[in-house]
XYZ file of C-alpha atoms in Angstrom:
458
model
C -37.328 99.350 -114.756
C -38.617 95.874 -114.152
C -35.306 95.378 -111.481
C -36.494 98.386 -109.494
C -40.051 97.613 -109.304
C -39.064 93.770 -108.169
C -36.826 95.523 -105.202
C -40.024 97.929 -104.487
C -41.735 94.739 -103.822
C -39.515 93.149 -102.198
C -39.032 96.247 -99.338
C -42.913 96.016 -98.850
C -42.950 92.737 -98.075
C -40.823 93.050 -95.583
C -42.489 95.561 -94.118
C -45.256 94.173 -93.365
C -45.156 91.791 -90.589
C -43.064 94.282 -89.026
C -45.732 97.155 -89.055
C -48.575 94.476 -88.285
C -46.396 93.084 -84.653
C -46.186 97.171 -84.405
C -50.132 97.237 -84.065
C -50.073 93.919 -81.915
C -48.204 95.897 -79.271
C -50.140 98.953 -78.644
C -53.429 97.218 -78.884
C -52.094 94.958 -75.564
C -50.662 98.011 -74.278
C -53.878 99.647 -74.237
C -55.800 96.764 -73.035
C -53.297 96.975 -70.053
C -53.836 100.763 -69.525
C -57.293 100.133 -69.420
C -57.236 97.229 -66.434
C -55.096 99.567 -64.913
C -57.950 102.314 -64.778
C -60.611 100.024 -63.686
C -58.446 98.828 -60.826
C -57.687 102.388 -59.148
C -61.224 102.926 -59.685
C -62.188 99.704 -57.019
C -59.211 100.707 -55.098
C -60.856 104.119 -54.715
C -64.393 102.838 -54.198
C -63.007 100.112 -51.504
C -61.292 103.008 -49.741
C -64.325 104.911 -49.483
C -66.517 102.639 -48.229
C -63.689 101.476 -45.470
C -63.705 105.557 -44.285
C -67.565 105.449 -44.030
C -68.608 105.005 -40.228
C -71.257 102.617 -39.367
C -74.214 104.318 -38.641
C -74.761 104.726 -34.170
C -77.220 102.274 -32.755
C -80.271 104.530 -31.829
C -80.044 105.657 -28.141
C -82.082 103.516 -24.799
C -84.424 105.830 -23.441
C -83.841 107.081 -19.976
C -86.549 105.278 -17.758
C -89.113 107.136 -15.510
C -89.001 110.368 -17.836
C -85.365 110.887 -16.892
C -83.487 113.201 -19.215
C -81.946 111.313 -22.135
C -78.003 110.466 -21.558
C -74.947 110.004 -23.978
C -76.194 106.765 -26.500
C -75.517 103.691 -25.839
C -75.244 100.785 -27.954
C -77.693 97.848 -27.676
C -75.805 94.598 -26.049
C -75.929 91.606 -28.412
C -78.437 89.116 -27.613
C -76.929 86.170 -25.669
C -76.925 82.799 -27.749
C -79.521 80.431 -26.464
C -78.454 77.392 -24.614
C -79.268 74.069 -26.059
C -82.786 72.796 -24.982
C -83.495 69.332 -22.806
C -84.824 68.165 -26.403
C -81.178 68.991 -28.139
C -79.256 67.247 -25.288
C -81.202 64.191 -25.749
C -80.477 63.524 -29.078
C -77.449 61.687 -29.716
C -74.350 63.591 -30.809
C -73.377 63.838 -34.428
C -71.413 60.852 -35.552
C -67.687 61.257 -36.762
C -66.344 60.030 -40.262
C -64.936 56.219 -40.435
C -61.537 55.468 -38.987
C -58.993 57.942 -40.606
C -61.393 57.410 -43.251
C -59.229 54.649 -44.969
C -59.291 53.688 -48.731
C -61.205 51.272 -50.247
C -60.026 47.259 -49.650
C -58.676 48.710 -46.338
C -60.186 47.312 -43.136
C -61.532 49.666 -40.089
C -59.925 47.587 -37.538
C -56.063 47.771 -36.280
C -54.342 44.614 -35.425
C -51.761 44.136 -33.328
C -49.281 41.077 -31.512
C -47.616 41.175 -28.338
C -45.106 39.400 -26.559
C -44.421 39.309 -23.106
C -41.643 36.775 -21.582
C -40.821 37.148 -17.695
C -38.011 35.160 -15.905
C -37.177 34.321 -12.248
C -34.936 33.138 -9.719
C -35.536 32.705 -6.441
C -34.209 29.682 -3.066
C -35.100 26.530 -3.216
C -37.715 26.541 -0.444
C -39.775 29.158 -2.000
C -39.868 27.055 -5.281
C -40.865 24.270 -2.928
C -43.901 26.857 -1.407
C -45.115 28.100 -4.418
C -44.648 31.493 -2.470
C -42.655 33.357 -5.025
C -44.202 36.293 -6.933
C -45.147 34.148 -9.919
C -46.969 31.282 -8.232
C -45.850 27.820 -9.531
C -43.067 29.408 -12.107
C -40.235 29.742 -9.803
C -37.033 29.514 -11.135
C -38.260 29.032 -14.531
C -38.682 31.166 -17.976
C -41.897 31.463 -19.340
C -43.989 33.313 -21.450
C -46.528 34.992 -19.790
C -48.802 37.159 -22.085
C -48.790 36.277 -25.931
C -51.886 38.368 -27.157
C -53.549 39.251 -30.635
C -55.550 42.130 -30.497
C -57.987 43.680 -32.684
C -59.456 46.915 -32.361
C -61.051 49.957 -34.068
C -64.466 51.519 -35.545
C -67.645 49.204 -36.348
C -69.187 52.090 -37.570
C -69.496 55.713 -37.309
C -71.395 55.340 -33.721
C -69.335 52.218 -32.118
C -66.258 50.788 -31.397
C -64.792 47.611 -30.292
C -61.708 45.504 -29.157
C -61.337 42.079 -28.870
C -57.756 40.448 -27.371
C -57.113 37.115 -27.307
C -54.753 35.398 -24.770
C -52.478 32.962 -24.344
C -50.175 32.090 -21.946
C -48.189 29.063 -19.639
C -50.153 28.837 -16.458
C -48.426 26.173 -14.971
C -44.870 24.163 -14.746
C -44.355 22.360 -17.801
C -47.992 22.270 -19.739
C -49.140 23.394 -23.009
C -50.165 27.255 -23.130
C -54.320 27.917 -23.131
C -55.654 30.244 -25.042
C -58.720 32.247 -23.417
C -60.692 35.115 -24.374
C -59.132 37.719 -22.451
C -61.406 40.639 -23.563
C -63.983 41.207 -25.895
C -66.375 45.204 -25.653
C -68.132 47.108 -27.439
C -68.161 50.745 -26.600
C -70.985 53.235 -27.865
C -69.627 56.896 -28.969
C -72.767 59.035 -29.667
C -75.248 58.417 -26.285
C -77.088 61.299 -25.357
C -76.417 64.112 -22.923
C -72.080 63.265 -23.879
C -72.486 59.682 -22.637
C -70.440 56.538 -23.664
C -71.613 53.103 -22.529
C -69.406 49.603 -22.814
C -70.597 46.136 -22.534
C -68.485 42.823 -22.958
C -65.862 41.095 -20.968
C -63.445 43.988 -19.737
C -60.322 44.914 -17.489
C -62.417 47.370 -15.260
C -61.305 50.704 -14.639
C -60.965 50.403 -10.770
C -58.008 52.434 -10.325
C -55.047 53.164 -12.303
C -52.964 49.919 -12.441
C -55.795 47.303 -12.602
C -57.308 48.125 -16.517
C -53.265 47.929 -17.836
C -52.607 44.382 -19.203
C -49.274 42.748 -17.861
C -47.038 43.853 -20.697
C -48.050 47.683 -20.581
C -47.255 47.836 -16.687
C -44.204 49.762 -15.852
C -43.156 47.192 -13.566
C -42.652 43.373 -13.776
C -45.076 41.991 -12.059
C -48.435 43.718 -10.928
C -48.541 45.408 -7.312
C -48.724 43.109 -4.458
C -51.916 44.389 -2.780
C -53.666 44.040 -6.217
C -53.182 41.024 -6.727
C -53.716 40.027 -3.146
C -57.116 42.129 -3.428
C -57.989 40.763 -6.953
C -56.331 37.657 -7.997
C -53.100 37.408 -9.951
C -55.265 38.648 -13.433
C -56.550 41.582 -11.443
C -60.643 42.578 -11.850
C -61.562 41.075 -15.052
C -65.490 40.910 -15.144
C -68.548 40.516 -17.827
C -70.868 43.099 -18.176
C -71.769 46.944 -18.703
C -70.443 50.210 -17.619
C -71.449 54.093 -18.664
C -69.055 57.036 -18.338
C -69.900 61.109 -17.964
C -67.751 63.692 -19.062
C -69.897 66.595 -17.329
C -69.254 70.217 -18.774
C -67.218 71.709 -16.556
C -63.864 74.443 -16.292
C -61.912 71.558 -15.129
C -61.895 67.521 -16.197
C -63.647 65.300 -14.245
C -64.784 62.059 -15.531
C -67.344 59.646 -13.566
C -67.893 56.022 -14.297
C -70.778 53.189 -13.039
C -70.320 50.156 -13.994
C -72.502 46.328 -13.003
C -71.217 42.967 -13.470
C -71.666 39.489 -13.059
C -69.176 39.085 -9.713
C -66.956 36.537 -11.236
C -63.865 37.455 -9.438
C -63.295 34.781 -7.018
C -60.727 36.469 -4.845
C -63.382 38.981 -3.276
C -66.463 38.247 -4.620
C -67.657 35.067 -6.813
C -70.796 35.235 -6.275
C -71.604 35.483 -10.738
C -74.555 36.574 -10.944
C -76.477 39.214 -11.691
C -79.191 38.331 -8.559
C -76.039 39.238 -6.581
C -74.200 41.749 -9.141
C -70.821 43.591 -8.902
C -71.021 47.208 -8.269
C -68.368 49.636 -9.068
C -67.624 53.609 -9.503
C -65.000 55.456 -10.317
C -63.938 59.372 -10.168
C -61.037 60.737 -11.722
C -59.605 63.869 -12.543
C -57.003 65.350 -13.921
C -54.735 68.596 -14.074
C -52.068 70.508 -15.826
C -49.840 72.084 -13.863
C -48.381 74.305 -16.304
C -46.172 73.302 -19.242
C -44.199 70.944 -17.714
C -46.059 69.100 -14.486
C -49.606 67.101 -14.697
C -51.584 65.243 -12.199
C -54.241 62.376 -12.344
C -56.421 61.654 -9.293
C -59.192 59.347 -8.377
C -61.146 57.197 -6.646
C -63.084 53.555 -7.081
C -65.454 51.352 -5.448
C -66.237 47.934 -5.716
C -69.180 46.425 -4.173
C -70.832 42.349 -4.131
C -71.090 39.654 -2.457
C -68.380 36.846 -2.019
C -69.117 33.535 -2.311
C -70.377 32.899 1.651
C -72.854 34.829 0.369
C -72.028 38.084 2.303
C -71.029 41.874 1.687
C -67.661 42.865 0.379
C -66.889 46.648 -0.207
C -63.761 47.474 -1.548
C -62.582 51.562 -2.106
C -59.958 52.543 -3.666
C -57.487 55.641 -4.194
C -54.965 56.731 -7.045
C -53.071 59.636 -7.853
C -50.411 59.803 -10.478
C -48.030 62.704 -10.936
C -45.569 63.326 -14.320
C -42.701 66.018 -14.895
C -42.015 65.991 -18.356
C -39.152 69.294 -18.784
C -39.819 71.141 -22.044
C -38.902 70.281 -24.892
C -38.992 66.266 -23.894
C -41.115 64.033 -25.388
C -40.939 61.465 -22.385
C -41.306 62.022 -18.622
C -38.006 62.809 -16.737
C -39.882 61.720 -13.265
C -42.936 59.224 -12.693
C -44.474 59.232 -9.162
C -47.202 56.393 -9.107
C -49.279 55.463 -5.998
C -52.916 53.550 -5.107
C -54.394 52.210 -1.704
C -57.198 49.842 -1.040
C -59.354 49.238 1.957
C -61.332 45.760 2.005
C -64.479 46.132 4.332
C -64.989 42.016 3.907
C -67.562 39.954 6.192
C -66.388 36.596 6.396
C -68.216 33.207 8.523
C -66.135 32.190 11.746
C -66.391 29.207 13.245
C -67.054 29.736 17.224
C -66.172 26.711 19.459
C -68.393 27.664 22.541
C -67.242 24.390 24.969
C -63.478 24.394 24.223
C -63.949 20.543 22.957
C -62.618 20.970 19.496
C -65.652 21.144 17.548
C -67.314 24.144 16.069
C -70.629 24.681 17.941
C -72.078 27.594 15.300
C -71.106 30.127 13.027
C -70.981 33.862 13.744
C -70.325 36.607 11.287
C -67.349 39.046 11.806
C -65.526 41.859 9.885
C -62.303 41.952 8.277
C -61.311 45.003 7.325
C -58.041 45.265 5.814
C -55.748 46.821 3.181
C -53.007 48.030 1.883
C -50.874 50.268 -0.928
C -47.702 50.922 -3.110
C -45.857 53.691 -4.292
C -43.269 53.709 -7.232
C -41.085 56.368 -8.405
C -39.512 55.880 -12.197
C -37.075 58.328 -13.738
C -36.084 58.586 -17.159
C -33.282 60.960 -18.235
C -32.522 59.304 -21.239
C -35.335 58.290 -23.833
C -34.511 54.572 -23.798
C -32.912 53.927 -20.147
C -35.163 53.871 -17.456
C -34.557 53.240 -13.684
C -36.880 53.271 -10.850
C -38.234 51.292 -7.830
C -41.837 50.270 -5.912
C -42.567 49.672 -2.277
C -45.486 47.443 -1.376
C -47.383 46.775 1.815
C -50.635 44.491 2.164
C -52.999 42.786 4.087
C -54.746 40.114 2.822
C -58.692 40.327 1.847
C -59.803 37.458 5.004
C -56.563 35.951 6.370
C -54.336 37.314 9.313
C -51.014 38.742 8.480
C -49.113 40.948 6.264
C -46.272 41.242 4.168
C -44.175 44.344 2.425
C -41.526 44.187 -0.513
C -39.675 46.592 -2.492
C -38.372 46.041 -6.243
C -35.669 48.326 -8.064
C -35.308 47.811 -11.497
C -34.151 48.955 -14.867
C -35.471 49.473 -17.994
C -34.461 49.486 -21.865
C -35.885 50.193 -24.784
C -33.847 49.605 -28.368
C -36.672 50.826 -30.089
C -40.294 51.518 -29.353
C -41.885 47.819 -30.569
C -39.118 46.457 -28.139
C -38.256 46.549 -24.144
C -36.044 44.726 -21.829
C -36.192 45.019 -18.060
C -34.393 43.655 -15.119
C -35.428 43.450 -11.650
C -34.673 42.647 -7.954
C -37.787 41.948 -5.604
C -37.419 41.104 -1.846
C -40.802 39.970 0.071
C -40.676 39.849 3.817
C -44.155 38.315 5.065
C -45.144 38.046 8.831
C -45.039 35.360 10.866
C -48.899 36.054 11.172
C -49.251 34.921 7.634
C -50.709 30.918 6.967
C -49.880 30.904 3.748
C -46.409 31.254 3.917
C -44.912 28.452 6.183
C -44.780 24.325 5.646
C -45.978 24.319 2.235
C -44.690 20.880 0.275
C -42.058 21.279 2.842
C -41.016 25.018 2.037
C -41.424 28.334 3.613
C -41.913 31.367 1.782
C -41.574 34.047 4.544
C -38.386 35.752 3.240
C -38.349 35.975 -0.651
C -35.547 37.481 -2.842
C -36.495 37.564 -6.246
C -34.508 38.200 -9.177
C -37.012 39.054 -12.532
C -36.245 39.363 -16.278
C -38.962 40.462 -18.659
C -38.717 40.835 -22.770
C -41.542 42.103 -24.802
C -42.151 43.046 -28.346
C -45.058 44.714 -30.031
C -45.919 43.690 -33.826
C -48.328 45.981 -35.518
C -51.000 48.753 -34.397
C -50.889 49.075 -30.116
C -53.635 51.325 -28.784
C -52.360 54.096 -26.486
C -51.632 53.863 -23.092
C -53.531 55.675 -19.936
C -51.612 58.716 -18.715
């Protein structure tokens, strides 16, 4: 008796968790049924509010007592434009520079190397006539620069770029502040203003530094027109982006007048004046064009008027799917409108007997076509024809080259450069016993890029 009631036991105990997982299971089954209900009855609720029509707009009385037609809904009010008060007030700032972690600075830096070589005849080393003044027939480095740029603060911006290279034959390399702005982000009515020491934006060509130029050397009638560092100038310019269905960006700009090539005047009693239009247009997928127009006006340092205008147009087909241009058409004229002192010798004896005032106006232009089929080989080639700002004479040149890039942060380019000058022009005969009339020119360049580069124009 005892053995069968220990086996009784025994079978119950068993039992047990077995019956009480039994009970687990339909209680979460019919928890489950239950969500189940509850979610056909939204579903059905949902489905009869989406069948529901909105209820019609009431109808517009017919005017004059006319009889009332079909109804018809009320137009939406049009969204008021922004008042003179809201385009006033300066636009909303931006967050910090990529908004960057803490320790991290708000600045880029960046180095840059840029080497150029040359050979060219004897004579025109003796002249000084070749296209790098003074370094004929050497290698040199000709732009090493350090350059810091990026956010101040939410409202402001700034770059600074610090220069150095050889100048002349055989001396140590100066360093000199080549640029140094500040550019304001948030002015009123979709403004931006920049002060400092600046490249000015006077066409295309002249605001790229050396290294950035797709050629070796900068265009002839640039330099002829500016200087060999192009318009480089201290003191404020404001850009307007107006709201229109197309881009167009206008710029004003006044300066000291430092350049000595066409003005020099430096001063602001006798400022620098310039303006610049540009626009620019895509052409569907695959073609886009940039065109505009500058003016620079002063006074030179014979203390009389020198307007200078200026034209650009630049034109890329990039075929889809690229990411670089296959073709590159490039292209800017000048026109000087210069009044320069003469020297009149009335009695034929030799000596000037007064001093008349006459105009020179005079210009010039180049044109360059680049073509890329292959992302790092390059070929292309740029004509050149100028007059020169004051002096008699012309000259015109042409320049094929080729580039290569191994990598983006390095570039290697080789060119060949012939200058034919007229006989018209003074600077180009018996200099240190040279002549510089006929030039042929053959150019090397290297250049490397260490850390952050800001973008280039289109």
């Amino acid at each position: 008796m005892r053995a069968l009631t220990l086996i009784v036991i025994s079978f119950c105990t068993a039992l047990a968790p077995a019956a009480a997982a039994a009970q687990d299971a339909a209680e979460l089954r019919r928890q489950i049924e239950q969500l189940q209900k509850e979610l056909q009855s939204v579903t059905e609720q949902l489905q009869r509010l989406e069948s529901q029509k909105p209820p019609a707009s009431p109808p517009v009385s017919a005017p004059g007592g006319a009889p009332p037609g079909p109804a018809v809904a009320a137009p939406p009010p049009a969204p008021a434009g922004p008042s003179a008060r809201d385009l006033a007030q300066p636009r909303q700032p931006y967050s910090l520079y990529q908004q960057r972690g803490s320790g991290q600075l708000l600045f880029d830096i960046g180095v840059t190397g840029d080497f150029v070589g040359n050979l060219t005849q004897r004579n025109v080393e003796k002249a000084q006539g070749g296209t790098f003044s003074g370094q004929e027939n050497r290698f040199f480095p000709r732009e090493i620069e350090l350059s810091l740029f990026g956010q101040i603060d939410p409202y402001a911006s700034a770059v600074v770029r610090i220069e150095a290279g050889e100048e002349t034959r055989g001396q140590e390399t100066p360093i000199s502040l080549a640029e140094a702005s500040v550019t304001l982000l948030t002015l009123p009515y979709g403004t931006q203003a920049k002060f400092g020491q600046m490249r000015n934006r006077f066409g295309y060509s002249n605001e790229i530094h050396e290294h950035d130029l797709a050629w070796v050397d900068r265009p002839n009638v640039m330099r002829n027109f500016f200087g060999p560092d192009g318009l480089v100038e201290k003191g404020v310019e404001g850009t307007f982006v107006p709201d229109l269905p197309f881009y167009v960006e206008a710029l004003a700009g006044i300066f000291n007048g430092d350049n000595a090539t066409s003005f020099g005047r430096s001063s602001l009693q006798n400022p620098l004046y310039t303006g610049r239009v540009r626009t620019f247009l895509e052409l569907g997928d695959e073609h886009a064009v940039q065109l505009g127009m500058s003016v620079a006006a002063g006074t030179n340092e014979e203390k009389l008027s020198t307007t200078i205008l200026g034209w650009e147009g630049r034109y890329k087909y990039r075929p889809d799917g690229w990411l670089h241009p296959l073709i590159t058409l490039t292209g800017e004229a000048l026109y000087s409108m210069r009044t320069v002192p003469v020297a009149v010798d009335v009695n034929q004896d030799g000596i000037p007997d007064r001093t008349d005032k006459r105009a020179r106006d005079h210009g010039g232009y180049y044109a360059a076509l680049e073509v890329q089929p292959f992302r790092r080989w390059a070929g292309g080639f740029r004509y050149d024809w100028s007059q020169y700002p004051s002096n008699p004479g012309w000259e015109w040149a042409i320049e094929p080259y080729v580039t290569f890039w191994p990598s983006e942060f390095l570039r290697f380019r080789l060119a060949y450069k012939h200058t034919d000058r007229s006989p018209q022009t003074r600077d180009a005969f018996n200099l240190n016993g040279g002549s510089a009339r006929i030039v042929d020119e053959i150019l090397f360049q290297g250049t490397f890029i260490m850390g952050a580069h800001p973008a280039h124009p289109f």
